[in-house]
Coordinates of C-alpha atoms and ligand atoms in Angstrom, one line a residue:
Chain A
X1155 CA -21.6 -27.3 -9.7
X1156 CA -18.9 -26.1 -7.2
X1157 CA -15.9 -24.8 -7.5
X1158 CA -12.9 -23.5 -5.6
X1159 CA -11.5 -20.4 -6.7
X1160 CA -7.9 -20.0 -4.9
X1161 CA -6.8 -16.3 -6.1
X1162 CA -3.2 -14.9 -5.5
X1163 CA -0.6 -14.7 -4.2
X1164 CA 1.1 -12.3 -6.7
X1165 CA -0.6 -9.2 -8.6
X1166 CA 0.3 -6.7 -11.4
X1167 CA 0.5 -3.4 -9.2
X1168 CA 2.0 -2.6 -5.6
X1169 CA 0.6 -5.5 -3.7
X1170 CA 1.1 -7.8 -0.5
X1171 CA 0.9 -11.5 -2.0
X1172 CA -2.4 -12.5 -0.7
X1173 CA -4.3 -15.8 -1.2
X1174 CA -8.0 -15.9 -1.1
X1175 CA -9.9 -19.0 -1.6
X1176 CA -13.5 -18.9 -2.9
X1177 CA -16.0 -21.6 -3.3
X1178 CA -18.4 -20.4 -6.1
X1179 CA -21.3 -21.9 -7.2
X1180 CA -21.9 -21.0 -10.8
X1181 CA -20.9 -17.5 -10.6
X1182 CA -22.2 -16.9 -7.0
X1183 CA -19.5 -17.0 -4.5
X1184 CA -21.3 -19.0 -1.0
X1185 CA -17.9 -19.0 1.0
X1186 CA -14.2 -17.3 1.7
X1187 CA -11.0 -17.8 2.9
X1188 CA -7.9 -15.5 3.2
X1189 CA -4.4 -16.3 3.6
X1190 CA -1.7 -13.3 4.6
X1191 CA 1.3 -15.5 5.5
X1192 CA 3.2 -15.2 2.4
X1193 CA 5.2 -11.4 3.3
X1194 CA 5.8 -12.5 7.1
X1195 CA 9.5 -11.3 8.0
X1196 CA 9.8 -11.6 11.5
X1197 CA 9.3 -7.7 12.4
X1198 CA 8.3 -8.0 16.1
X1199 CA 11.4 -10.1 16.8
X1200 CA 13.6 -7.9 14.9
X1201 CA 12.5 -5.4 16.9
X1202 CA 13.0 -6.9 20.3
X1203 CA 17.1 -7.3 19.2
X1204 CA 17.7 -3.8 18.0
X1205 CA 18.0 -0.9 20.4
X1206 CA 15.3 1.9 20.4
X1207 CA 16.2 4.2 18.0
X1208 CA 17.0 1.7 15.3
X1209 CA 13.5 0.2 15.7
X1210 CA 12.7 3.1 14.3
X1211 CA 13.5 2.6 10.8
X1212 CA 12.2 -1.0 11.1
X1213 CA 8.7 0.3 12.2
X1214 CA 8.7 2.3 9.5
X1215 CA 9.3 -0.3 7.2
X1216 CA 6.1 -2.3 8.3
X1217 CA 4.3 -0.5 5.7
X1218 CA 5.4 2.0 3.5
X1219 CA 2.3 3.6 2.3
X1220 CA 1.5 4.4 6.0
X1221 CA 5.0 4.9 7.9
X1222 CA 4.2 8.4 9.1
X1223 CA 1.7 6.8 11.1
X1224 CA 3.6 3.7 12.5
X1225 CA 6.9 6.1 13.1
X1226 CA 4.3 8.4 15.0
X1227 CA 2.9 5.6 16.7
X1228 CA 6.3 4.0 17.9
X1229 CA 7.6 7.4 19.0
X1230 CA 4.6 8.0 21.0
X1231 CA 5.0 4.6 22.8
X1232 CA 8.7 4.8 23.1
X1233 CA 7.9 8.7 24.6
X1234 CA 5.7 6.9 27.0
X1235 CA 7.8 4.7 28.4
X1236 CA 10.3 7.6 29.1
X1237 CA 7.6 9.6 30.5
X1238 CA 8.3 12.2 28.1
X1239 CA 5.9 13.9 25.7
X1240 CA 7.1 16.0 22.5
X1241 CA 6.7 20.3 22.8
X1242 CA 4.4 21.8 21.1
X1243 CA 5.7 22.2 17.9
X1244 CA 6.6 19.2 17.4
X1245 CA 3.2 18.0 17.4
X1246 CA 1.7 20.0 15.3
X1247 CA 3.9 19.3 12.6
X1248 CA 3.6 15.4 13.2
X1249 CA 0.4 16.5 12.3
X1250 CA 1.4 18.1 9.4
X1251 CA 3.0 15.0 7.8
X1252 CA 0.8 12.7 8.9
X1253 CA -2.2 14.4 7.2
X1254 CA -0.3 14.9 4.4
X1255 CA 0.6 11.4 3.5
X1256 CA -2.8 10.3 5.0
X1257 CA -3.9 12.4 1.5
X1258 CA -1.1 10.7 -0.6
X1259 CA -2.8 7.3 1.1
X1260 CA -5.9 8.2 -0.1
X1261 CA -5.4 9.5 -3.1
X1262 CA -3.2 6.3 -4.0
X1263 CA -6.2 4.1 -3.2
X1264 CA -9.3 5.9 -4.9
X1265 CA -7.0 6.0 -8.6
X1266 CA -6.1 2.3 -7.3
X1267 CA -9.7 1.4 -6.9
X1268 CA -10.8 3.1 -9.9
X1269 CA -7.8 1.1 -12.1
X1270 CA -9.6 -2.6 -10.7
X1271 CA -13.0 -0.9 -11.6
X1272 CA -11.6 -0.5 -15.3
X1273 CA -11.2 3.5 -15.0
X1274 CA -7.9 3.8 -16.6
X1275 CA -8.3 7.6 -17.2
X1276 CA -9.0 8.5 -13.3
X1277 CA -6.3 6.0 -12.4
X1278 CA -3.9 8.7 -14.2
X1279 CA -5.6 11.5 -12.6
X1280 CA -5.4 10.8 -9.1
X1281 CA -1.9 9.7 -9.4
X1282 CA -0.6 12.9 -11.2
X1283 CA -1.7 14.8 -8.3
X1284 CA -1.0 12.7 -6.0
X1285 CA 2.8 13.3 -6.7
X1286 CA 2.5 16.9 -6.2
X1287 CA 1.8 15.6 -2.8
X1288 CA 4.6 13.5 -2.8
X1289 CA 6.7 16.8 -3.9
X1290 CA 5.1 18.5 -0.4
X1291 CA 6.5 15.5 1.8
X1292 CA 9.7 15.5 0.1
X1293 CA 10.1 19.1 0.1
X1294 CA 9.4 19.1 4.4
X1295 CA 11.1 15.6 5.3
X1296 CA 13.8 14.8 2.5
X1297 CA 12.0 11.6 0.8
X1298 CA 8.8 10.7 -0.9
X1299 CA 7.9 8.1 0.7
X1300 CA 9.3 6.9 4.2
X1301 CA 10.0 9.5 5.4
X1302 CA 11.7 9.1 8.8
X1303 CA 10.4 12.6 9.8
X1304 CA 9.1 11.6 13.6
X1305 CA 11.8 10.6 15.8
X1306 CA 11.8 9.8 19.4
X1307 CA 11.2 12.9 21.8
X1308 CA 9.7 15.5 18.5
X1309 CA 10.5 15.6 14.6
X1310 CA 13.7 15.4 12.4
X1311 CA 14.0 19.1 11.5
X1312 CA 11.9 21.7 11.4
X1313 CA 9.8 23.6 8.2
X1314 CA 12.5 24.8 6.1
X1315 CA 12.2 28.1 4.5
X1316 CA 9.4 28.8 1.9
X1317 CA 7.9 25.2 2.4
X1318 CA 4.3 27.0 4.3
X1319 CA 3.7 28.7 0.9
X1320 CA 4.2 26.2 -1.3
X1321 CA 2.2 23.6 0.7
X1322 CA -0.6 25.9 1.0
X1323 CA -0.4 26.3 -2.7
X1324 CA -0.5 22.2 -3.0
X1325 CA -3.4 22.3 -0.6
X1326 CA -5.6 24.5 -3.0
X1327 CA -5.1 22.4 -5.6
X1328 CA -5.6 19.4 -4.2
X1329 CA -8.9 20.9 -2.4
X1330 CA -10.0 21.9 -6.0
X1331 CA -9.2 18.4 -7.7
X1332 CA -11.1 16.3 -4.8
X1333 CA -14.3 18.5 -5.6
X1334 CA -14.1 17.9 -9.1
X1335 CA -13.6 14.4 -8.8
X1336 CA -16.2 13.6 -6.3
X1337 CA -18.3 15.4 -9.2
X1338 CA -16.8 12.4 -11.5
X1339 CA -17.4 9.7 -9.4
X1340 CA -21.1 11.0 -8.4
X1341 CA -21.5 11.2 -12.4
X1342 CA -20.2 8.3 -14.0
X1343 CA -22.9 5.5 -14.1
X1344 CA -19.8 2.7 -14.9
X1345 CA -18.8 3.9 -11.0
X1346 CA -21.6 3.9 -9.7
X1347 CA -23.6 0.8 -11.2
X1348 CA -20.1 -1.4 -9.7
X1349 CA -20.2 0.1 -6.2
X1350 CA -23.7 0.6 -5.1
X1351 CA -24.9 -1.8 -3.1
X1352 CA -21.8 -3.9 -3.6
X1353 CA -19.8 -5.5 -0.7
X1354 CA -22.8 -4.5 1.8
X1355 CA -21.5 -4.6 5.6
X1356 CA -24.3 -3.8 8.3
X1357 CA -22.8 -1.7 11.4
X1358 CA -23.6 -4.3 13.8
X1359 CA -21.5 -6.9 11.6
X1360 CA -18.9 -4.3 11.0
X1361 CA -18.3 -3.5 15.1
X1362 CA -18.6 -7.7 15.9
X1363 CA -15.5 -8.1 13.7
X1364 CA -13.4 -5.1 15.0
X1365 CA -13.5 -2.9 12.1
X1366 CA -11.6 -0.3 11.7
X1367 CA -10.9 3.4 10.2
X1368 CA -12.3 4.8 6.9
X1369 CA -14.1 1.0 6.3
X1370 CA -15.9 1.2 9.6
X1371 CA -16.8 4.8 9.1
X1372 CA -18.3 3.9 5.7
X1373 CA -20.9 1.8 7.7
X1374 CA -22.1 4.6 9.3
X1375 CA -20.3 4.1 12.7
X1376 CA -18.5 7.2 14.3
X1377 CA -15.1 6.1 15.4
X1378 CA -12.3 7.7 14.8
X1379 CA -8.5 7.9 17.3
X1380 CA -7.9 11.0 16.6
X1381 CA -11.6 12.2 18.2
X1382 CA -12.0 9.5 21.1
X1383 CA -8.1 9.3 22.0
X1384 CA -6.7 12.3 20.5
X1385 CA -2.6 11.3 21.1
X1386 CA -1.1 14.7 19.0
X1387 CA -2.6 17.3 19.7
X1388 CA -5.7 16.5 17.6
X1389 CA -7.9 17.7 20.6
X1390 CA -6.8 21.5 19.4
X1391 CA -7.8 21.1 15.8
X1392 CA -11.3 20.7 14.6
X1393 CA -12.6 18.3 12.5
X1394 CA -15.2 16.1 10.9
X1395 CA -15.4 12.9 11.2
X1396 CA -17.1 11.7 8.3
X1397 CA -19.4 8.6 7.9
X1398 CA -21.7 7.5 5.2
X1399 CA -24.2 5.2 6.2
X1400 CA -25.1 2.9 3.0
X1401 CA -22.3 0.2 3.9
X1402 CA -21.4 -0.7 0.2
X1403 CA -18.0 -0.1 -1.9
X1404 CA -19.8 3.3 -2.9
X1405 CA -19.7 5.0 0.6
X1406 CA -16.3 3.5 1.2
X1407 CA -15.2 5.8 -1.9
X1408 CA -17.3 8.9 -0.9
X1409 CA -15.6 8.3 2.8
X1410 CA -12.4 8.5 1.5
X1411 CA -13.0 11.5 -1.0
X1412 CA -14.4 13.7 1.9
X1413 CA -11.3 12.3 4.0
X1414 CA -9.3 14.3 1.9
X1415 CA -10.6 17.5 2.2
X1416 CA -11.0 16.7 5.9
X1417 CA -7.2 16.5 5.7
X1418 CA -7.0 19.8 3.5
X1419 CA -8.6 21.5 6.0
X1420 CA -6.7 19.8 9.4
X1421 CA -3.0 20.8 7.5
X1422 CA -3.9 24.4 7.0
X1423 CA -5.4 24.8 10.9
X1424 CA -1.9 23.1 11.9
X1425 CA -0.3 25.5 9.8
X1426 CA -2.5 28.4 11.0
X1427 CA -2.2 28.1 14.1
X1428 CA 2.0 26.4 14.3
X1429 CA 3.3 27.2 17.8
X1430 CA 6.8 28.6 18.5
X1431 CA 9.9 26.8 19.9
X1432 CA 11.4 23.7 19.8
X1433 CA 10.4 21.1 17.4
X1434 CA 12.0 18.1 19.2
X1435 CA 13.4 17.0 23.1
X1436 CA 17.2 16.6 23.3
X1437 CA 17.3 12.8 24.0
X1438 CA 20.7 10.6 23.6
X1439 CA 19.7 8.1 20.2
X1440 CA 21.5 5.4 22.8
X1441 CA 19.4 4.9 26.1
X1442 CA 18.0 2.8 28.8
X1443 CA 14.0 2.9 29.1
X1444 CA 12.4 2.3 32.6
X1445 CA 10.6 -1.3 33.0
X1446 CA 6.6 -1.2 32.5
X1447 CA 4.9 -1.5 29.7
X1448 CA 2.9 1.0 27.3
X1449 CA 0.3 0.8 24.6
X1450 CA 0.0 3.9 22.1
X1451 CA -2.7 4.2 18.9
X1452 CA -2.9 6.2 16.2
X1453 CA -5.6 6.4 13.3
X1454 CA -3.9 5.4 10.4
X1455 CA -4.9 6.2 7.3
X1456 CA -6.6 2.7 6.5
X1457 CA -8.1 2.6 10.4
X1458 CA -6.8 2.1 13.8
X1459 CA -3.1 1.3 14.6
X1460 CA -2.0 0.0 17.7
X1461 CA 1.0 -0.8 19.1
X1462 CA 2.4 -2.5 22.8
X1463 CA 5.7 -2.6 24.2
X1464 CA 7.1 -4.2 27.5
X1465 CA 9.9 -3.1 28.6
X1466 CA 12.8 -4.9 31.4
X1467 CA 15.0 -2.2 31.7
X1468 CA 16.9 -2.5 28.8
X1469 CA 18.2 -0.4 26.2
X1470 CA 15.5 -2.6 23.9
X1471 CA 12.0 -3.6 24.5
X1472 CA 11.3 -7.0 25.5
X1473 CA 8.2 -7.8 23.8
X1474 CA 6.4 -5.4 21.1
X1475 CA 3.7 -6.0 19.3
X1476 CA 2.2 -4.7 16.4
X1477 CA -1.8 -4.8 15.1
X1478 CA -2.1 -2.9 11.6
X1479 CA -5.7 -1.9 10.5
X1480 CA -5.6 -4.3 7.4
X1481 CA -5.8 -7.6 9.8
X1482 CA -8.5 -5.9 11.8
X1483 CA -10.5 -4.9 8.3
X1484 CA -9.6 -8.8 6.4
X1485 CA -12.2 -10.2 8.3
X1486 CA -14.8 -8.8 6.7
X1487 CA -13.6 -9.0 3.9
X1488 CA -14.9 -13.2 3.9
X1489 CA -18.1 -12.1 5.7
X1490 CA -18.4 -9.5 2.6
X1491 CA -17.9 -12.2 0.0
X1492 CA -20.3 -14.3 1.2
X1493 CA -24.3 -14.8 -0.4
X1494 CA -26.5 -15.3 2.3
X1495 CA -30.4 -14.9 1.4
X1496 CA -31.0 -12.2 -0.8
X1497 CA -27.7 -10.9 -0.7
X1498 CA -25.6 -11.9 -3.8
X1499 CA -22.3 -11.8 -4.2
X1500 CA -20.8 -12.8 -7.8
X1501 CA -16.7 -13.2 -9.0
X1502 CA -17.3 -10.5 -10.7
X1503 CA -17.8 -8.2 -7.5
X1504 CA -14.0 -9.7 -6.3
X1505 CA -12.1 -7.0 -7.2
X1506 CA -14.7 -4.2 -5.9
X1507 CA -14.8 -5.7 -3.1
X1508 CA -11.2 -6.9 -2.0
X1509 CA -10.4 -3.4 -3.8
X1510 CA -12.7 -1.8 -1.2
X1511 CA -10.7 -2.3 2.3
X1512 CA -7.3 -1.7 1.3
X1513 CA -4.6 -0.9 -1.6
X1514 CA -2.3 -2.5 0.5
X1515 CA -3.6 -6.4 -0.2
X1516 CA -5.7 -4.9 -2.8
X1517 CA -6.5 -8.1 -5.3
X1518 CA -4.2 -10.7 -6.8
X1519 CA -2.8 -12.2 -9.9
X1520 CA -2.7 -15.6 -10.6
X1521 CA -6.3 -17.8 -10.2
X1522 CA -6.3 -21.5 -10.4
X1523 CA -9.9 -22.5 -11.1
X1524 CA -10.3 -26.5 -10.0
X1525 CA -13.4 -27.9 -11.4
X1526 CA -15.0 -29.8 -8.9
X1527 CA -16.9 -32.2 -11.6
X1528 CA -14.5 -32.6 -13.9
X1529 CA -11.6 -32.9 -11.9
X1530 CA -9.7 -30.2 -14.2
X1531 CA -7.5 -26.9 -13.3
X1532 CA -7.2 -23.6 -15.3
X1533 CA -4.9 -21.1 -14.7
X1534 CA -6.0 -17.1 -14.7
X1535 CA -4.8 -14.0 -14.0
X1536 CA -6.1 -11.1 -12.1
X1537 CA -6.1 -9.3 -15.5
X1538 CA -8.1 -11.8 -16.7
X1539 CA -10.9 -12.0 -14.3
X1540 CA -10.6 -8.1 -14.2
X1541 CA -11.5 -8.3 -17.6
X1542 CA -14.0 -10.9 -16.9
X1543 CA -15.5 -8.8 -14.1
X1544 CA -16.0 -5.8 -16.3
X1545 CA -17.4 -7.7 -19.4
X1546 CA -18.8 -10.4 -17.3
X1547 CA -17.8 -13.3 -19.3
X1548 CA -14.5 -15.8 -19.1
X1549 CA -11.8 -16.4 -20.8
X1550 CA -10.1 -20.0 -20.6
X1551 CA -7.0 -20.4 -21.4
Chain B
X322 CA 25.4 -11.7 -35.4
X323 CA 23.0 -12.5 -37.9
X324 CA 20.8 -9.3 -39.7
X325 CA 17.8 -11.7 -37.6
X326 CA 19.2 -11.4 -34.6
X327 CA 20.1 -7.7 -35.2
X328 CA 16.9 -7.3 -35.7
X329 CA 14.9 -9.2 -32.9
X330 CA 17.0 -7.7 -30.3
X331 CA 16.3 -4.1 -31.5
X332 CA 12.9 -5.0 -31.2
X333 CA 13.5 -6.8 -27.6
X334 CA 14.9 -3.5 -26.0
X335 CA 11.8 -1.4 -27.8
X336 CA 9.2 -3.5 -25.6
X337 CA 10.7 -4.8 -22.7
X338 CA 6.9 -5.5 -20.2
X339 CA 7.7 -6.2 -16.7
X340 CA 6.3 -8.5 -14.3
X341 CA 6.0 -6.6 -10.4
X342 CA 6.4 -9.0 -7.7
X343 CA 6.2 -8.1 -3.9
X344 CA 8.8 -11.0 -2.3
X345 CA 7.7 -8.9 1.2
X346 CA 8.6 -5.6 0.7
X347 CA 7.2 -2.9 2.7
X348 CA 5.0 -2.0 0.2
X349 CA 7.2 1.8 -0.5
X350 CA 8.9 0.4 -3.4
X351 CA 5.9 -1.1 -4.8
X352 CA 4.1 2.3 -4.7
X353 CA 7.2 3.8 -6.5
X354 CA 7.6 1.7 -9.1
X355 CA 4.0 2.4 -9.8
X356 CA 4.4 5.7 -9.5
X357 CA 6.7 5.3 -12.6
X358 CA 3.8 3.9 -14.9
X359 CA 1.8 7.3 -13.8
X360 CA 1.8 10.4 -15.8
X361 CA 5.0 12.2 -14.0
X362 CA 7.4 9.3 -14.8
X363 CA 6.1 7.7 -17.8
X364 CA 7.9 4.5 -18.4
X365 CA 5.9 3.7 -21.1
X366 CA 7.7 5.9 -23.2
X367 CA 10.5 3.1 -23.2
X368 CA 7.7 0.6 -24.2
X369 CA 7.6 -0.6 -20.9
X370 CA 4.3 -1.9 -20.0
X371 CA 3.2 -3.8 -16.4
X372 CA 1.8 -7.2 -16.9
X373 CA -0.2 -9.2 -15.0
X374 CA 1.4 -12.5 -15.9
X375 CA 4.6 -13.8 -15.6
X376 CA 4.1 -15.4 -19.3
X377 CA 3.6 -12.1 -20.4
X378 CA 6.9 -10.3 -19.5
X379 CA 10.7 -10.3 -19.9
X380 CA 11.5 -8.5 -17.4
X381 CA 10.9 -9.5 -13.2
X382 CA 11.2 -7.1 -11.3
X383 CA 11.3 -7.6 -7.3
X384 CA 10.8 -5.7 -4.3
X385 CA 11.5 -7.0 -1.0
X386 CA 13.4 -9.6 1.0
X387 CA 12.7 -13.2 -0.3
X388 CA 10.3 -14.7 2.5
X389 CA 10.8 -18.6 3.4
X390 CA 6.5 -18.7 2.3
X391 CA 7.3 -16.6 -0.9
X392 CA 10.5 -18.5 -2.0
X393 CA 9.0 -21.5 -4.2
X394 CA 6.2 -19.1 -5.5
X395 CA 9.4 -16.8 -6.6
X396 CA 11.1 -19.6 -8.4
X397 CA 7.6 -20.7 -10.0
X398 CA 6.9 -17.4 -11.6
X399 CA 10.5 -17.0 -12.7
X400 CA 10.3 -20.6 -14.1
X401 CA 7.0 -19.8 -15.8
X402 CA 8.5 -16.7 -17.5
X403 CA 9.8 -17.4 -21.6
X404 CA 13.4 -16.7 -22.4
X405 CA 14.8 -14.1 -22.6
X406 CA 14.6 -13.3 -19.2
X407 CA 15.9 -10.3 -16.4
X408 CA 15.5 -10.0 -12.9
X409 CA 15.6 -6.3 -11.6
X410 CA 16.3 -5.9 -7.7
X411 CA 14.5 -3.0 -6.7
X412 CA 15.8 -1.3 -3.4
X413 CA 17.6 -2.6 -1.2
X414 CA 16.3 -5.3 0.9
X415 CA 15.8 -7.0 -2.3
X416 CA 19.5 -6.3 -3.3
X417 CA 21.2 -7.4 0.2
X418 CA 18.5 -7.4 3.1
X419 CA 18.2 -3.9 4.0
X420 CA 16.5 -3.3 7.1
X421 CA 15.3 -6.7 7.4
X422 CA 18.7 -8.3 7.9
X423 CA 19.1 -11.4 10.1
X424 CA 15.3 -11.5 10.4
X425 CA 14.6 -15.4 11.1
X426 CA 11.7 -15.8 8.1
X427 CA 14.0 -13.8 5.1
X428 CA 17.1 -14.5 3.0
X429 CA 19.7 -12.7 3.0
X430 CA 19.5 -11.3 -1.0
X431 CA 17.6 -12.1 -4.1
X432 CA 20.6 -13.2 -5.7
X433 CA 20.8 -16.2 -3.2
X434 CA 17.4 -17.2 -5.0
X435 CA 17.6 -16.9 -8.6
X436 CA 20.0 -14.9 -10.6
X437 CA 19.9 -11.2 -11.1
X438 CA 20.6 -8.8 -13.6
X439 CA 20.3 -5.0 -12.3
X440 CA 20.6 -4.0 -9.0
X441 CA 18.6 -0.8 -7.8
X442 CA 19.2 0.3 -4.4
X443 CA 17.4 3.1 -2.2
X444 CA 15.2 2.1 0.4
X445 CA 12.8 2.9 -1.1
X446 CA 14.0 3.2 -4.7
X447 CA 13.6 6.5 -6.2
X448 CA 11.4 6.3 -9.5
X449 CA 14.6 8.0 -11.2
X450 CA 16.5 5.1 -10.1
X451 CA 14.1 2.5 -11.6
X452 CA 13.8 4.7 -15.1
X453 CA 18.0 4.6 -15.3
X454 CA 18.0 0.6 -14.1
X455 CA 15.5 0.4 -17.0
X456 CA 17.6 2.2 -19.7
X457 CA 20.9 0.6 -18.7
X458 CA 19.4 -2.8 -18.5
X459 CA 17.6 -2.0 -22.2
X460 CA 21.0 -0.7 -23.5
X461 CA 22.6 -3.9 -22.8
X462 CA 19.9 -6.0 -24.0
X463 CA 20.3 -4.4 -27.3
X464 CA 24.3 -4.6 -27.4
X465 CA 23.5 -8.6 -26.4
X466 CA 25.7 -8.0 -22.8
X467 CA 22.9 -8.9 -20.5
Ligands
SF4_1319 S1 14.0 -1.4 0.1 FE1 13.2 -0.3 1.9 S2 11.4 0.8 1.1 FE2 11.9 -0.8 -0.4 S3 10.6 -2.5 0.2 FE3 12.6 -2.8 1.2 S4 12.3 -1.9 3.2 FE4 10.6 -1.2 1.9

């Protein structure tokens, strides 16, 4: 018996509308299908109508879970096109932010991922501390979430006064918390038994279909911006790049755990080590940029951001263009769902594995299940088949 | 008013569950108006609970500009939902375009789509904001305003 299984495009908790079409057979899931289209706004020709420094605000606006990085990576192309590069300073306390809300990121996906797994409790946890994270970014750049803290030519404004101690304070804790939790996750046999060997994606598949960031690193491949194309500074600050070679939805958790310390680590080397002087170029917010054309990436905290600008002359690019990770990492998302040989994928493995490349399209709400034989439709929700998944049975209704 | 009606409103504005729907926001308010169901914020102290299905909730909240692709999806879920029914704008693409204005694939407001009762702006919202929309809108659903 076949079925289709369209899923989406709405869902309880901070998600894209996403549609995904499976055909199942019985409970095995033999083919995939994903649809993005529905939150499609017209950003890249916005872009080319507004002058530089209001594209700003627009970029950041892309995605607001990961605007330090798109606000870093516009400034960076804008800065190239100008031939100008930020001091110092400056880049060091990009780094800063960006760190930081690549921890708020992270931290906002693991409880995320824990909540479709049916870990309520851990849900809580991760997002209590994530808002003292929250508390840091507000505290250095004036909101909680988009920020607006790069601008063209360096930063905003600089540390203000008594911020260094109370974000190494944050730091600790959140250092402390990540350990303990990582002890949780390596403990808890309801974790484990739904992510190992779950969502399995071989290196070679994952590099064919242009994987990116923490997903690609969780198959056991080394890539990472900020170590082959270091664009802030990140040659001067040491890190590891972490991988975990057993390509399921357990690794990609692990990968992201360890991320966060990583970041711990980076932010208090920044702050170690902060140069002196300015923390941003004197540059008019109205200007002309010279015609040529410039590309600029930045790791992301979901994977690798690019972004390309032409530009005539004008005081507005003429063509930019925008790739976020998540489009690189949907593709394997279908290759992921599919059984082939001894490989099986079931409905029930949806949410683990959707779950498992991104909060930001994360699962879905609404599932119309057509019948194939019996020509007849039911309607479901995602809390329905996250129910299902978790007791393994469904509910009509 | 009725004693009845007295009394099923009181117990309206006790348990008001609200529906999240992402109309193409950027994703910021979405995060925030989670954050609100997280320890810090605790809506559920109001009674509030997130639902998964529009049948489920009285209250709709939105985030984002309405999207050409999204705008018949919108008006099914708001159909779907029973009576009594709200529609909270959350920041301010959803409340007049924000950023987003005089994109070619978004309206200009929610209101242009389906009617609203509580306007939240902030781009993105603050989770403040969203508790106070929540009370205010609550308060009025008791009184029998909204
Ligand atoms: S109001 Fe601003 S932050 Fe909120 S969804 Fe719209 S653009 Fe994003």
């Amino acid at each position: 018996m076949n079925f289709e299984v369209p899923i989406g495009p709405q869902h309880p908790i901070h998600v894209e509308p996403l549609m995904l079409r499976l055909k199942v057979e019985g409970e095995l899931i033999v083919d995939a299908d994903v649809d993005v289209s529905y939150i499609h706004r017209g950003i890249e020709k916005a872009l080319e109508l507004r002058p530089y420094i209001q594209g700003l605000y627009l970029v950041e606006r892309i995605c607001g879970i990961c605007n330090a990085a798109q606000s870093l990576c516009y400034c960076l192309n804008v800065e190239q096109l100008l031939g100008k590069e930020a001091p110092p300073r400056a880049r060091y306390l990009r780094i800063v932010v960006e760190e930081l809300s690549r921890i708020h990121s992270h931290l906002l996906w693991l409880g995320h991922y824990l909540h479709t797994l049916g870990f309520e409790t851990l849900f809580m946890y991760f997002w209590r501390d994530r808002e003292r994270v929250m508390d840091m970014l507000e505290l250095i750049t004036g909101n909680r979430v988009t920020t607006a803290y790069n601008t063209i030519g360096g930063v905003r404004r600089d540390l203000p006064p008594g911020a260094e101690q109370k974000l190494r304070r944050t730091l600790d804790y959140i250092e402390e918390r990540v350990r303990y939790y990582e002890k949780v996750i390596d403990s808890e046999p309801t974790i484990l038994a739904r992510t190992q060997r779950v969502g399995i994606l071989k290196p070679g598949d994952a590099v064919r279909m242009g994987v990116t960031g923490p997903h690609l690193r969780a198959s056991g491949i080394k890539h990472d911006v900020r170590l082959d194309d270091p664009y802030s500074g990140h040659d001067e600050i040491p890190f590891n790049v972490i991988t975990w070679d057993t390509c399921d939805c357990y690794a990609r958790v692990k990968v992201r755990l360890r991320e966060t310390s990583e970041c711990v680590n980076m932010i208090r080397y920044a702050l170690d080590h902060m140069p002196s002087g300015d923390y941003r170029l004197k540059i008019p917010p109205f200007f002309k940029a010279p015609p040529g054309e410039s590309l600029s990436r930045v790791e992301a905290p979901r994977g690798e951001l690019v972004h390309y600008s032409i530009s005539d002359g004008g005081d507005r690019p003429y063509r930019y263009r925008v790739r976020t990770p998540t489009l690189a990492n949907l593709l394997s998302v279908v290759e992921m769902l599919r059984s082939r040989g001894d490989y099986e994928v079931y409905i029930a493995d949806v949410p683990a594995i959707l779950g498992g490349i991104d909060p930001c399209i994360c699962c879905s709400a609404r599932i119309l299940i057509t019948d194939e034989a019996k020509k007849r439709r039911m309607i479901t929700t995602l809390d329905d088949i996250i129910r299902f998944s978790r007791g393994r049975r469904v509910e009509r209704r | 008013m009725g004693l009845v009606e007295k009394l099923v409103r009181k117990c309206r504005a006790r348990s008001p569950w609200i529906l999240l729907f992402d109309t193409g926001a950027c994703n910021a308010c979405d995060i925030e108006i989670a954050a609100c169901l997280t320890p810090r914020y605790d809506v559920e102290r109001f009674g509030v609970l997130a639902k998964g299905s529009p049948r489920h909730a009285d209250i709709l909240v939105i985030t984002g500009p309405v999207t050409r692709q999204v705008r018949d999806r919108l008006i099914r879920i708001y159909e779907q939902m029973p009576e009594p029914k709200y529609v909270v704008a959350a920041g301010t693409c959803a409340t007049s375009g924000g950023v987003y204005w005089g994109c070619y694939n978004t309206y200009p407001s929610l209101d242009s789509v389906i009617p609203v009762h509580a306007y939240v702006s902030g781009c993105p919202v603050k989770p403040e904001a969203i508790l106070r929309a929540i009370s205010v809108l609550v308060e009025k659903i008791e009184k029998g305003e909204a």
